[in-house]
Coordinates of C-alpha atoms and ligand atoms in Angstrom, one line a residue:
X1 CA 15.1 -21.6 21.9
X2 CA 14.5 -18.8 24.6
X3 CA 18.3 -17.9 23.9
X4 CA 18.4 -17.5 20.3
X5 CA 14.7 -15.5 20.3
X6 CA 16.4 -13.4 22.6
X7 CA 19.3 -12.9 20.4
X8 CA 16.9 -12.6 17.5
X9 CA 14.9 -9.8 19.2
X10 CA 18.2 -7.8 20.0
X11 CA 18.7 -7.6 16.0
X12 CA 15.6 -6.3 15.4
X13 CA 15.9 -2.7 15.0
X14 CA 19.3 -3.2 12.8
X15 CA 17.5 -6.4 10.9
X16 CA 13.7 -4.7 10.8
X17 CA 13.1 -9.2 10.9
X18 CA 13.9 -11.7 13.0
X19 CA 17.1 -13.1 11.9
X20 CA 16.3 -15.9 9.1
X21 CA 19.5 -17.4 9.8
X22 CA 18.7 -18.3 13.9
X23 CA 16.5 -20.8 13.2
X24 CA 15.1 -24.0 11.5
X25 CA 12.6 -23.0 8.8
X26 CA 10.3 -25.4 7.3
X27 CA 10.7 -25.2 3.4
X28 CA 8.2 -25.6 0.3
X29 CA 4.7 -27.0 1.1
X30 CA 6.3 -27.4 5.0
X31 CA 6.4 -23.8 5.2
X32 CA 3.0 -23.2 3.9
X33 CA 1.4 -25.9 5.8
X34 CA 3.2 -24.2 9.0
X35 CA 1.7 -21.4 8.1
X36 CA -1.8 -22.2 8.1
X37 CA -0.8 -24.3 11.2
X38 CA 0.1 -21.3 12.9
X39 CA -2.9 -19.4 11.6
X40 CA -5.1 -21.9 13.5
X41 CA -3.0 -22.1 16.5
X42 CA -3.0 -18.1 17.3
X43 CA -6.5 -17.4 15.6
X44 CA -4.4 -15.0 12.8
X45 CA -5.8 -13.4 9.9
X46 CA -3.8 -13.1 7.3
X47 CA -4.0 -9.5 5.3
X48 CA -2.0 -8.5 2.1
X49 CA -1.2 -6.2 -0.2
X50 CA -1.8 -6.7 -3.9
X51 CA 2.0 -5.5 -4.6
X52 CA 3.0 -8.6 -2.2
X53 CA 4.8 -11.4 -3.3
X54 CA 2.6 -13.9 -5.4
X55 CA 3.6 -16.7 -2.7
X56 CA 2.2 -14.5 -0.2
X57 CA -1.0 -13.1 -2.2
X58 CA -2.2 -17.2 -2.4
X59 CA -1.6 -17.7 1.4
X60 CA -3.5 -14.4 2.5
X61 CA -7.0 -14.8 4.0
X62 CA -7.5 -11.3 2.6
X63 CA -6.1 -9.6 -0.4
X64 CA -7.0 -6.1 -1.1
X65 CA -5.9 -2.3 -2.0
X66 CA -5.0 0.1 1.2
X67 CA -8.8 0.9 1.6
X68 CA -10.1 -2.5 1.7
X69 CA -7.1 -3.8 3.8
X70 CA -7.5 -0.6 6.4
X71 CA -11.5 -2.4 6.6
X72 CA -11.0 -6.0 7.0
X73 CA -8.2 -4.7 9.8
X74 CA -10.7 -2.5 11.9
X75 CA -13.5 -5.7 11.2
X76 CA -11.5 -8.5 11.8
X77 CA -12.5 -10.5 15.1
X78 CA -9.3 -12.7 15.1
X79 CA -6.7 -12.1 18.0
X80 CA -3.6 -11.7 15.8
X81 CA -3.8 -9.6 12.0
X82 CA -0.4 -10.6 9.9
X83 CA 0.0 -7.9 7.9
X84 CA 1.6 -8.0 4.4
X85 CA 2.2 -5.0 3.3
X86 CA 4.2 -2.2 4.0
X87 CA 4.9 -0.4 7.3
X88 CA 2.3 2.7 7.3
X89 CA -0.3 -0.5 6.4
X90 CA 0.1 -2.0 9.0
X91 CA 0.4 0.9 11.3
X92 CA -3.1 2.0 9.8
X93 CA -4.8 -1.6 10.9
X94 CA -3.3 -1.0 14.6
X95 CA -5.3 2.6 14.7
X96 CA -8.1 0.9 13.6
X97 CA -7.9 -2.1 16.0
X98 CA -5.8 -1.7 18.8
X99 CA -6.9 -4.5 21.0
X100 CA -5.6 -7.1 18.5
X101 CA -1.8 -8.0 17.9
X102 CA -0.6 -6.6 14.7
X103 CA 3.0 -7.7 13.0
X104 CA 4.2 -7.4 10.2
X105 CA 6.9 -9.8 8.8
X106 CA 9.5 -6.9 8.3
X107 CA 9.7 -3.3 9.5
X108 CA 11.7 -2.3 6.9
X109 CA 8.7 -2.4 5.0
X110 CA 8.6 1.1 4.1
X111 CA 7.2 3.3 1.7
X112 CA 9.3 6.9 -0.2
X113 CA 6.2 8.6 0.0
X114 CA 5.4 8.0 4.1
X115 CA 9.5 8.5 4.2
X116 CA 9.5 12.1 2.5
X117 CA 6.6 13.9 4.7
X118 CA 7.1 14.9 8.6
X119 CA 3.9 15.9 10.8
X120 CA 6.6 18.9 11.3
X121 CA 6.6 19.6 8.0
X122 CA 2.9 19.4 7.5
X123 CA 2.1 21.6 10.3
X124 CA 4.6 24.4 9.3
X125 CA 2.7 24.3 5.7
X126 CA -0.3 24.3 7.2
X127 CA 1.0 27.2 9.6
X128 CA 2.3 28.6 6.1
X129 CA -1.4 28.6 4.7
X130 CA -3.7 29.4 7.6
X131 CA -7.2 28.3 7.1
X132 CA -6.3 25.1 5.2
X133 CA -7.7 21.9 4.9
X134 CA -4.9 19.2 5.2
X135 CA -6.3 16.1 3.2
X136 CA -3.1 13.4 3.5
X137 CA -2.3 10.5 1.1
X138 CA -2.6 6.8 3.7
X139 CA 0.8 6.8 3.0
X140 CA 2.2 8.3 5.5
X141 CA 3.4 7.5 9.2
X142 CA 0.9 7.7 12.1
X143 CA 2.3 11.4 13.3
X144 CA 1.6 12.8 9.9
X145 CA -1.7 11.0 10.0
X146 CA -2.2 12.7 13.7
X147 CA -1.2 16.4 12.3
X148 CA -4.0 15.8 9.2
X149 CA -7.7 16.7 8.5
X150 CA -8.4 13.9 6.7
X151 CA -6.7 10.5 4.7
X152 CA -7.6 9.5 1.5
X153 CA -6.5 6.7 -0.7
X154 CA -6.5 6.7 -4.4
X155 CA -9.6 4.7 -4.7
X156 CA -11.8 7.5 -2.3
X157 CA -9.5 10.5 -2.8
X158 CA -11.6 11.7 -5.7
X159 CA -14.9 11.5 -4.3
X160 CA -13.1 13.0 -0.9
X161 CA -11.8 16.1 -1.9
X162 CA -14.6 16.8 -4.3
X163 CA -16.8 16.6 -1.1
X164 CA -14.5 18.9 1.0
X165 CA -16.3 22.4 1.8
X166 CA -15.6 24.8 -1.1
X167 CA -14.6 27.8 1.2
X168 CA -11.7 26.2 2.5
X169 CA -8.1 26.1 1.1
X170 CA -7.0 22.3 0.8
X171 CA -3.4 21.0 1.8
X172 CA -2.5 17.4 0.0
X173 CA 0.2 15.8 0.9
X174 CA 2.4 14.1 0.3
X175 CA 1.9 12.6 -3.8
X176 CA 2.3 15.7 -6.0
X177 CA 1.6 13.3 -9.0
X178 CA -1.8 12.1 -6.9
X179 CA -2.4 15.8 -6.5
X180 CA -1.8 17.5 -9.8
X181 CA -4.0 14.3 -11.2
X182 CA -6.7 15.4 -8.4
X183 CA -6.7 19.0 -9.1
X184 CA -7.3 18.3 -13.2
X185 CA -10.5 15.8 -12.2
X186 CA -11.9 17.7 -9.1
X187 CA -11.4 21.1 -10.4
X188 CA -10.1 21.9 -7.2
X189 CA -6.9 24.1 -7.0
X190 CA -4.4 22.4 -3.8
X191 CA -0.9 23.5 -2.2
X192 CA 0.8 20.5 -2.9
X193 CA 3.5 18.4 -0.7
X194 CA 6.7 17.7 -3.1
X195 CA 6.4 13.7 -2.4
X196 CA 6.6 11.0 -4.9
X197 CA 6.5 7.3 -5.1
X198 CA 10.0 6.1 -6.3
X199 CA 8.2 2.9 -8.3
X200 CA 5.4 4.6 -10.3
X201 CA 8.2 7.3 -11.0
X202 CA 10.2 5.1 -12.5
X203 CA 7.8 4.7 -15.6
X204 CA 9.2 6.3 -18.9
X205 CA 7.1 8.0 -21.2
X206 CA 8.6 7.2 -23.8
X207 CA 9.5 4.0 -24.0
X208 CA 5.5 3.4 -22.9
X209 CA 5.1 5.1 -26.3
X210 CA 7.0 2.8 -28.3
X211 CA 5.4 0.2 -26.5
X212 CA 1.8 1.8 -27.8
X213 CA 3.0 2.2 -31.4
X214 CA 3.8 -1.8 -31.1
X215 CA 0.9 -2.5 -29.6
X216 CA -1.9 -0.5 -31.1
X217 CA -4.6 -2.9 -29.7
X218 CA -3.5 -2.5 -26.1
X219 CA -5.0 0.0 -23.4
X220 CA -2.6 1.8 -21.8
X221 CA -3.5 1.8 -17.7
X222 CA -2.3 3.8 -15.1
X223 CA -1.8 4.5 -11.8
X224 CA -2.4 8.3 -10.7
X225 CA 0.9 7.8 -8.7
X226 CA 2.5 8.3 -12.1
X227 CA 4.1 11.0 -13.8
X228 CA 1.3 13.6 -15.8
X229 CA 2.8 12.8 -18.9
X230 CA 2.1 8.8 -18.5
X231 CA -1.4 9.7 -16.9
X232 CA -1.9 11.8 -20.2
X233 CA -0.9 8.6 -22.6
X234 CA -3.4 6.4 -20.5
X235 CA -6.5 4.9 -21.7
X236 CA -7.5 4.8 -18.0
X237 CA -6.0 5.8 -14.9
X238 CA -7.5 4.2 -11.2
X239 CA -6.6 2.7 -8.0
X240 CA -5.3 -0.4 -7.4
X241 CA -9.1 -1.7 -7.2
X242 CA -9.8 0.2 -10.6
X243 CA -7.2 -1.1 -12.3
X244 CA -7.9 -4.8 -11.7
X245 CA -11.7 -3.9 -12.5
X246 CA -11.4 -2.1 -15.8
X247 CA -8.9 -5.5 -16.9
X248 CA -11.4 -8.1 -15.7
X249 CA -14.3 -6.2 -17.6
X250 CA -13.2 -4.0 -20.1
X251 CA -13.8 -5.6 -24.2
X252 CA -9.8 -5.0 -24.5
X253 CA -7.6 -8.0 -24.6
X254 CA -4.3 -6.5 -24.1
X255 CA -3.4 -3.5 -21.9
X256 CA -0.2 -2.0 -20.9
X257 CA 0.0 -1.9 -16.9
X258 CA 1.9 1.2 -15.6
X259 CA 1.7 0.3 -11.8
X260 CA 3.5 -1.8 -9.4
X261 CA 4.3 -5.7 -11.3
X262 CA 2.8 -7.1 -8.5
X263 CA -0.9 -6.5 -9.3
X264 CA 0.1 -8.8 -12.6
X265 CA -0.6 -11.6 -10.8
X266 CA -4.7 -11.2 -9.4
X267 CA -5.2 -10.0 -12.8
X268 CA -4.2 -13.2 -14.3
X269 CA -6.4 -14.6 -12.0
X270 CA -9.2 -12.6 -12.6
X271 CA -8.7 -12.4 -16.4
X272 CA -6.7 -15.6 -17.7
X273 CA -6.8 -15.1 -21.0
X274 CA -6.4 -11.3 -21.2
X275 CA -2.6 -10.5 -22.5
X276 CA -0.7 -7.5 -19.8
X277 CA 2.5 -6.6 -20.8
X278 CA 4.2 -4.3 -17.5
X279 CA 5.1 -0.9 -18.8
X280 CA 8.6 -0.1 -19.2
X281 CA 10.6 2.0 -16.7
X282 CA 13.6 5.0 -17.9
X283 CA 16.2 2.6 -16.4
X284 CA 16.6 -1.1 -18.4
X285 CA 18.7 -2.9 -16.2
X286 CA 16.6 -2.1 -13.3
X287 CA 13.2 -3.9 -12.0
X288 CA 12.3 -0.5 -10.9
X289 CA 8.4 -1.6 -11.6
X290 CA 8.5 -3.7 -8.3
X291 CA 8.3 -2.2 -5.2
X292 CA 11.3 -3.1 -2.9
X293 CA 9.7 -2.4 -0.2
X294 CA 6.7 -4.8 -0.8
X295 CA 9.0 -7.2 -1.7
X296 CA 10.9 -7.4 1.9
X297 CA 8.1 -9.5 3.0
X298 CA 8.4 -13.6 2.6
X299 CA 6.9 -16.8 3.2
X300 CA 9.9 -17.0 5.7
X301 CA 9.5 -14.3 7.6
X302 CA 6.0 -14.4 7.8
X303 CA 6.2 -18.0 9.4
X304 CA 9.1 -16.3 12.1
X305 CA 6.6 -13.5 13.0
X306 CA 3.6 -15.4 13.4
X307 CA 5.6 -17.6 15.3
X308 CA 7.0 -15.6 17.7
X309 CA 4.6 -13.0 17.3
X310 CA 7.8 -9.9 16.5
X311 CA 8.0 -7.5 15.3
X312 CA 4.5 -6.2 16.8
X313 CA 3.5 -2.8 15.9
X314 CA 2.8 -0.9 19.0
X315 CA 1.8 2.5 19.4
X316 CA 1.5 5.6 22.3
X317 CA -2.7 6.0 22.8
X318 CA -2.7 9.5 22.5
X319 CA -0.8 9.5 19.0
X320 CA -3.3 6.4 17.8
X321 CA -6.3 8.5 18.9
X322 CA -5.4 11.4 17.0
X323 CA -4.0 9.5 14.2
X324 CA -7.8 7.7 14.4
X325 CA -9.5 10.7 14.2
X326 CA -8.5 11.9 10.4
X327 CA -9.2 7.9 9.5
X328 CA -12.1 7.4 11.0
X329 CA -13.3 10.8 8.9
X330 CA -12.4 9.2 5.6
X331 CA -14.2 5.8 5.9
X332 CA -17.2 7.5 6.7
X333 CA -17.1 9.6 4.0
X334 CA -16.4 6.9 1.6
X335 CA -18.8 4.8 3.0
X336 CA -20.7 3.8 -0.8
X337 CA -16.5 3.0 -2.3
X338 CA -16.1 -0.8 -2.6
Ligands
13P1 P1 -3.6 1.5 -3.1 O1 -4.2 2.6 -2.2 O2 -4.2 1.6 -4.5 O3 -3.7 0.2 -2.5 O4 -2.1 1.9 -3.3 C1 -1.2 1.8 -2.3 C2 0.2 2.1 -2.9 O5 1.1 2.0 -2.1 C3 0.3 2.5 -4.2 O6 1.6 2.6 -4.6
SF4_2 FE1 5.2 3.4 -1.4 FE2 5.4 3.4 -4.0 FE3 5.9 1.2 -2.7 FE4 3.4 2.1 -2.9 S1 4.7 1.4 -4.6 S2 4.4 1.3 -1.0 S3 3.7 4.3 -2.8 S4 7.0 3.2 -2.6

């Protein structure tokens, strides 16, 4: 066994996984069962993503939005955090607690937003605007976190920049949809990073329309990752959290959900006999809605990195302490967000 985990390990950077094919896997209710086994054995939390996989959303000790997640990371008292989500996720949970062992079943996990913005290219604009504030989306790597002021996440971003002093110029980066949305409800002008999310971009205006006119009893919901124009069609436009909260309590039966497919499934939980019909995206042959990235996680591979505890996040101090520094300013000035 020592053999093929060492060939396993030296596919790592090309695979991002330990390679499936190397080993025995248990399968169905096995796998699951190993799971939790291994979950025991190595005192591991399990903490996921809503976007995850539904098979990994039932097997997570933890499910939750990249606020709650970046919490039950830095409070966690287990030895070993399995983190389902993507990579800047589970980068964020190492900052936060760096004496426990964090993997993450694929490190190809990544996100278009964290891929499009450079701590280069954030200090040159912030060289560019002298004075600014740089207030910088969670997702983003841990250098870009290190060259920021503060993170936000859409749940506290809001409530943060509102709360940012008034005399300063403010830098966000990297969502320009998340930005221009920000700027409308905060009132506060921002030099914004060109980013975007390559899922909630995919949404089409108007097919969401047509979908409407068919639907005239549904609310139209919305991610503020989103294009303006579908944030301008929506009934309501939150975070992740929002968004599940405004199904499970608002008098509306039906909505029409413009965010990631994955959600779908805690709000069918939460609200069994609401109808949600996903929103349609420009391209019809594509399932553009899902988040690719998201989706490289699996039962399979999250039983071969539990297992063998790979791939582990690591990271230099100095970088983690600065990266900690913009984080740590964000929680406590979101203290009173759920
Ligand atoms: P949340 O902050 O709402 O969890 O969103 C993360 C994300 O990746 C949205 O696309
Ligand atoms: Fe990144 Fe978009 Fe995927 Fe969220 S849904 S992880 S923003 S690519």
């Amino acid at each position: 066994m020592n053999d093929t985990l060492e060939k396993a390990k030296a596919t790592l950077p090309v695979y991002g996984f330990l390679n499936l094919k190397d080993y025995e896997i248990p399968q169905g209710q096995e796998l699951i069962k190993a799971i939790l086994d291994l979950k025991k054995e190595k005192n591991a939390v399990i903490l996921a993503h809503y976007y995850q996989p539904p098979a990994i959303q039932d097997i997570a000790d933890f499910l939750g939005d990249s606020l709650q997640l970046a919490r039950q990371a830095r409070d966690t008292d287990a030895d070993m955090i399995a983190f389902c989500g993507v990579h800047f996720m589970a980068e964020t949970a190492k900052i936060l607690n760096p004496t426990k062992k964090v993997v993450l079943p694929d490190t190809q996990a990544g996100c278009s937003l964290a891929d499009s913005c450079s701590a280069e290219g954030l200090n040159k604009m912030r060289a560019e605007h002298p004075g600014a504030l740089v207030a910088t989306y969670i997702n983003c790597n841990a250098e870009t976190k290190a060259a920021s002021d503060i993170i936000v996440t859409s749940s506290n971003a809001e409530q943060i920049i509102e709360n940012l002093p008034k005399d300063r110029p403010i830098i966000f980066a990297p969502d320009k949809n998340l930005g221009r949305y920000l700027m409308k409800k905060t009132g506060r002008e921002m030099i914004l990073w060109e980013g975007s999310c390559v899922v909630h971009e995919a949404f089409s205006m108007e097919r969401i329309a047509q979908q409407l006119a068919s639907n005239p009893d549904a609310k139209l919901i919305a991610h503020p990752e989103s294009e303006t124009p579908v944030l301008d069609l929506a009934h309501f436009v939150g975070s992740t959290s929002a968004l599940l909260n405004y199904v499970e309590t608002s008098d509306a039966q039906k909505f029409i959900v413009a965010t990631e497919e994955g959600i779908l499934h805690e709000m069918r939980k939460r609200a069994p006999h609401k109808e949600l019909i996903p929103a349609l995206v420009f391209d019809e042959s594509c399932n553009c809605s899902e988040c690719f990235f998201m989706k490289r996680n699996t039962l399979e591979k999250l039983y071969l990195c539990m297992k063998y505890e790979l791939p582990e996040i690591t990271m230099d101090e100095q970088l983690r302490l600065q990266a900690l520094k913009p984080i740590e300013a964000m929680l406590e000035m979101s203290k009173s967000i759920k």
